């Protein structure tokens, strides 16, 4: 999932330059974020740059937490991008991630918020492909397109596991990028360059390349960068792989898992893609609501 190299290539103090073969794209949502975990302290900066464009979704997920209450289950939590803000707003949150270093960052961030924030957060190291939950939740989240990191063959099992642990009135919310197959067939290879914002005196620029395998339902993202620090230039490389998510497939899997889509929000991303946010509830809750409505109607 995450490969790394780090080799000093020059002592020249010149600027860090991107590959001239890469093209800059207008879309500010950078690729591959949900599967990249920071390998070391330097990798944290790239990790945060990849997650940054998605930070606006915190407001949407916070609104759902306010509507449902806690406890909240943050699946694929990473370094706490959602967990810590939710805890700061008074919600009890269980953060689940397979990367221990990310969970360490999360716990350190929560601790800086004081004892009340720290006490509202629990962390669990677990792979989403073999998730086993032990308690009910009012809200379960798969934010930042984390569901793209789950292989299609086990995605239904994850949805069913979460559905079985939603409290009455609870919700599952997740987002993903829905690509038009024709657009992927036309442009299976894409690239962009970006400067990694750092505030420690280090200059860093990255070339990101996406390769879409439509028959295999996969997307591979390769990062190659240069880092200038103390007059020394370093090259590094990272790679990540995720799965293409089809809206129709997810809809069918949700139904089979006993969930219905209560709300759907879409936003065009360009290049034949759209960002989709699904808010789901248990079918049993839907039936319960319908029965209550009929009962009220019969008494009126």
Coordinates of C-alpha atoms in Angstrom, one line a residue:
X1 CA 0.0 0.0 0.0
X2 CA 2.8 2.4 0.8
X3 CA 6.3 2.1 -0.7
X4 CA 9.0 4.5 0.1
X5 CA 12.6 5.4 -0.9
X6 CA 14.8 8.2 0.3
X7 CA 18.1 8.8 -1.4
X8 CA 20.3 12.0 -1.4
X9 CA 20.8 13.0 -5.0
X10 CA 22.5 16.4 -4.9
X11 CA 23.8 19.1 -2.7
X12 CA 22.8 21.8 -5.0
X13 CA 20.8 24.6 -3.2
X14 CA 18.6 25.3 -6.3
X15 CA 14.8 25.1 -6.3
X16 CA 12.8 21.9 -6.3
X17 CA 11.4 21.4 -9.7
X18 CA 8.6 19.1 -10.9
X19 CA 8.8 16.8 -13.9
X20 CA 8.2 18.7 -17.1
X21 CA 6.2 15.8 -18.4
X22 CA 3.5 16.2 -15.8
X23 CA 0.5 18.3 -16.3
X24 CA -1.2 20.6 -13.8
X25 CA -5.0 20.0 -13.4
X26 CA -7.6 22.4 -12.2
X27 CA -9.2 20.1 -9.7
X28 CA -7.8 20.7 -6.2
X29 CA -8.6 17.2 -4.9
X30 CA -5.4 15.3 -5.0
X31 CA -5.4 11.6 -5.7
X32 CA -4.9 8.6 -3.6
X33 CA -5.3 10.1 -0.2
X34 CA -7.3 7.4 1.6
X35 CA -4.6 4.7 1.3
X36 CA -1.5 6.8 2.1
X37 CA -0.3 6.6 5.6
X38 CA 2.7 8.7 6.7
X39 CA 5.8 6.5 6.8
X40 CA 7.9 8.9 8.9
X41 CA 7.8 12.5 10.2
X42 CA 8.6 13.9 6.7
X43 CA 5.8 11.9 5.2
X44 CA 3.3 13.6 7.5
X45 CA 3.5 16.8 5.4
X46 CA 2.5 15.0 2.2
X47 CA -0.2 13.1 4.0
X48 CA -1.7 16.3 5.3
X49 CA -1.5 17.9 1.9
X50 CA -3.4 15.0 0.3
X51 CA -6.1 15.2 3.0
X52 CA -6.4 19.0 3.1
X53 CA -8.8 19.5 0.1
X54 CA -11.2 17.2 1.8
X55 CA -11.4 19.1 5.1
X56 CA -14.7 20.8 4.2
X57 CA -16.5 17.5 4.7
X58 CA -15.9 17.8 8.5
X59 CA -18.8 20.3 8.6
X60 CA -21.2 17.7 6.9
X61 CA -20.1 14.9 9.2
X62 CA -20.4 17.1 12.3
X63 CA -23.9 17.9 11.3
X64 CA -24.8 14.2 11.1
X65 CA -23.2 13.7 14.5
X66 CA -25.4 16.4 16.0
X67 CA -28.5 14.9 14.4
X68 CA -27.8 11.4 15.7
X69 CA -25.6 11.8 18.8
X70 CA -22.8 9.5 19.9
X71 CA -21.1 7.2 20.0
X72 CA -19.5 7.7 16.6
X73 CA -17.5 5.1 14.8
X74 CA -14.7 6.6 12.6
X75 CA -13.5 3.9 10.2
X76 CA -10.2 4.5 8.5
X77 CA -9.6 7.4 10.9
X78 CA -6.0 8.0 10.0
X79 CA -4.4 10.7 12.2
X80 CA -7.7 11.9 13.5
X81 CA -8.9 14.4 10.9
X82 CA -12.5 13.7 11.9
X83 CA -12.1 12.0 15.3
X84 CA -10.5 14.8 17.1
X85 CA -12.9 17.6 15.9
X86 CA -15.8 15.4 16.8
X87 CA -14.4 14.8 20.3
X88 CA -13.8 18.5 20.7
X89 CA -17.5 19.0 20.0
X90 CA -18.5 16.6 22.8
X91 CA -19.0 13.3 21.0
X92 CA -17.6 10.0 22.1
X93 CA -15.6 8.5 19.1
X94 CA -14.0 5.2 18.4
X95 CA -11.3 5.5 15.8
X96 CA -10.4 2.4 13.8
X97 CA -7.3 2.3 11.5
X98 CA -4.9 -0.4 10.4
X99 CA -1.9 2.0 10.7
X100 CA -0.5 2.2 14.3
X101 CA 1.6 5.3 13.6
X102 CA -1.5 7.1 12.4
X103 CA -3.3 6.1 15.6
X104 CA -0.4 7.4 17.7
X105 CA -0.7 10.8 16.0
X106 CA -4.4 10.7 16.7
X107 CA -3.9 10.0 20.4
X108 CA -1.3 12.7 20.7
X109 CA -3.5 15.3 19.0
X110 CA -6.4 14.3 21.2
X111 CA -4.2 14.6 24.3
X112 CA -3.3 18.2 23.3
X113 CA -7.0 19.0 23.5
X114 CA -7.0 18.3 27.2
X115 CA -8.5 15.5 29.4
X116 CA -12.1 15.9 28.2
X117 CA -11.2 15.5 24.6
X118 CA -8.7 12.6 25.3
X119 CA -11.3 10.7 27.4
X120 CA -13.9 10.9 24.6
X121 CA -11.6 9.1 22.2
X122 CA -10.7 5.4 22.0
X123 CA -8.6 3.8 19.3
X124 CA -8.7 0.4 17.7
X125 CA -6.1 -1.0 15.4
X126 CA -7.9 -3.2 12.9
X127 CA -8.1 -3.9 9.2
X128 CA -11.4 -2.9 7.7
X129 CA -11.4 -6.1 5.6
X130 CA -11.8 -8.2 8.7
X131 CA -13.6 -5.8 11.0
X132 CA -15.5 -7.2 14.1
X133 CA -17.4 -4.6 16.1
X134 CA -18.4 -5.1 19.8
X135 CA -20.9 -2.3 20.5
X136 CA -23.7 -0.3 18.8
X137 CA -23.1 3.2 17.3
X138 CA -25.4 6.1 16.5
X139 CA -23.2 7.2 13.6
X140 CA -20.6 5.2 11.5
X141 CA -18.3 7.1 9.1
X142 CA -16.2 6.0 6.2
X143 CA -14.9 9.5 5.3
X144 CA -12.4 10.7 2.7
X145 CA -13.3 7.9 0.2
X146 CA -11.9 5.3 2.6
X147 CA -14.3 2.8 1.1
X148 CA -12.1 2.8 -2.0
X149 CA -9.4 1.1 0.0
X150 CA -11.7 -1.9 0.6
X151 CA -11.6 -4.7 -2.0
X152 CA -15.0 -5.2 -3.8
X153 CA -15.0 -8.8 -2.7
X154 CA -15.2 -7.9 1.0
X155 CA -16.9 -4.6 0.9
X156 CA -20.4 -6.2 1.4
X157 CA -19.1 -7.9 4.6
X158 CA -17.9 -4.6 5.9
X159 CA -21.3 -2.9 5.2
X160 CA -23.1 -5.8 6.8
X161 CA -20.9 -5.7 9.9
X162 CA -21.6 -2.0 10.3
X163 CA -25.3 -2.4 9.6
X164 CA -25.5 -5.0 12.4
X165 CA -24.1 -2.5 14.9
X166 CA -26.1 0.6 14.2
X167 CA -28.3 1.6 17.1
X168 CA -32.0 2.4 16.5
X169 CA -32.0 5.6 14.5
X170 CA -28.3 5.3 13.7
X171 CA -26.8 6.3 10.4
X172 CA -23.9 5.1 8.2
X173 CA -22.3 7.9 6.0
X174 CA -19.6 7.5 3.5
X175 CA -18.3 9.2 0.3
X176 CA -16.5 8.1 -2.8
X177 CA -15.6 9.2 -6.3
X178 CA -17.8 7.8 -9.0
X179 CA -16.0 7.7 -12.3
X180 CA -17.7 7.5 -15.7
X181 CA -16.3 4.3 -17.4
X182 CA -16.1 6.1 -20.8
X183 CA -14.0 8.9 -19.3
X184 CA -11.6 6.4 -17.8
X185 CA -11.3 4.5 -21.0
X186 CA -10.5 7.8 -22.8
X187 CA -8.0 9.0 -20.3
X188 CA -6.6 6.0 -18.2
X189 CA -3.4 7.9 -17.3
X190 CA -3.4 11.3 -15.6
X191 CA -1.0 13.4 -13.7
X192 CA -0.5 16.6 -11.7
X193 CA 2.1 18.5 -9.8
X194 CA 1.8 20.3 -6.5
X195 CA 3.8 22.0 -3.8
X196 CA 3.6 20.4 -0.4
X197 CA 2.9 23.2 2.1
X198 CA 5.6 22.9 4.8
X199 CA 6.4 25.4 7.6
X200 CA 9.7 24.0 8.8
X201 CA 12.0 25.5 6.2
X202 CA 11.9 22.5 3.9
X203 CA 10.9 22.9 0.2
X204 CA 9.0 19.9 -1.2
X205 CA 7.3 19.3 -4.6
X206 CA 5.6 16.2 -5.8
X207 CA 4.5 14.7 -9.2
X208 CA 1.5 12.5 -8.8
X209 CA 0.5 10.0 -11.6
X210 CA -2.8 8.0 -11.7
X211 CA -3.2 4.8 -13.7
X212 CA -6.7 3.4 -14.0
X213 CA -7.2 -0.3 -14.7
X214 CA -10.9 -0.4 -15.6
X215 CA -11.3 -4.2 -16.2
X216 CA -9.5 -4.8 -12.9
X217 CA -11.5 -2.1 -11.1
X218 CA -8.3 -0.6 -9.7
X219 CA -6.5 2.7 -9.5
X220 CA -2.8 3.1 -8.8
X221 CA -1.3 6.3 -7.8
X222 CA 2.5 7.0 -7.8
X223 CA 4.1 9.9 -6.1
X224 CA 7.6 11.1 -6.9
X225 CA 9.0 14.1 -5.2
X226 CA 12.1 16.1 -4.3
X227 CA 12.8 17.6 -0.9
X228 CA 15.3 20.4 -0.4
X229 CA 16.6 20.7 3.2
X230 CA 19.8 22.4 4.5
X231 CA 21.2 22.6 1.1
X232 CA 20.7 18.9 0.3
X233 CA 18.3 17.6 -2.2
X234 CA 16.5 14.3 -1.5
X235 CA 14.3 12.2 -3.9
X236 CA 11.5 10.1 -2.5
X237 CA 8.8 7.9 -4.0
X238 CA 5.5 6.6 -2.6
X239 CA 2.7 4.5 -4.2
X240 CA -0.8 3.6 -3.3
X241 CA -3.5 1.4 -4.7
X242 CA -7.3 1.6 -4.4
X243 CA -10.4 0.2 -5.9
X244 CA -12.9 1.8 -8.3
X245 CA -16.3 2.2 -6.6
X246 CA -19.4 2.0 -8.8
X247 CA -22.5 3.7 -7.4
X248 CA -24.8 0.9 -8.7
X249 CA -22.7 -1.8 -7.1
X250 CA -22.7 0.0 -3.7
X251 CA -26.4 0.6 -3.8
X252 CA -27.0 -3.1 -4.3
X253 CA -24.6 -4.1 -1.5
X254 CA -26.3 -1.6 0.9
X255 CA -29.7 -3.2 0.2
X256 CA -28.3 -6.7 0.7
X257 CA -26.8 -5.6 4.0
X258 CA -30.1 -4.3 5.2
X259 CA -29.5 -0.6 4.6
X260 CA -31.3 2.0 2.6
X261 CA -30.1 5.3 1.2
X262 CA -31.8 8.0 3.1
X263 CA -29.9 10.9 1.5
X264 CA -27.6 11.2 -1.5
X265 CA -25.4 14.3 -2.2
X266 CA -23.4 14.7 -5.4
X267 CA -20.8 17.2 -6.6
X268 CA -19.2 17.2 -10.0
X269 CA -15.4 16.9 -10.0
X270 CA -14.6 17.2 -13.7
X271 CA -12.9 14.7 -16.0
X272 CA -16.0 12.5 -16.0
X273 CA -16.1 12.1 -12.2
X274 CA -18.4 13.1 -9.3
X275 CA -18.1 13.0 -5.6
X276 CA -20.9 11.1 -4.0
X277 CA -21.9 11.2 -0.3
X278 CA -24.4 8.6 0.9
X279 CA -26.3 8.7 4.2
X280 CA -27.8 5.3 5.0
X281 CA -30.1 3.9 7.7
X282 CA -31.2 0.5 8.7
X283 CA -34.2 -1.0 6.8
X284 CA -35.6 -2.1 10.2
X285 CA -35.6 1.6 11.2
X286 CA -37.5 2.5 8.0
X287 CA -40.1 -0.2 8.7
X288 CA -40.4 0.9 12.3
X289 CA -41.0 4.5 11.2
X290 CA -43.6 3.4 8.7
X291 CA -45.5 1.4 11.3
X292 CA -45.4 4.4 13.7
X293 CA -46.7 6.6 11.0
X294 CA -49.6 4.2 10.2
X295 CA -50.4 4.0 14.0
X296 CA -50.6 7.7 14.3
X297 CA -52.7 8.0 11.2
X298 CA -55.2 5.4 12.5
X299 CA -55.6 7.3 15.8
X300 CA -56.1 10.7 14.1

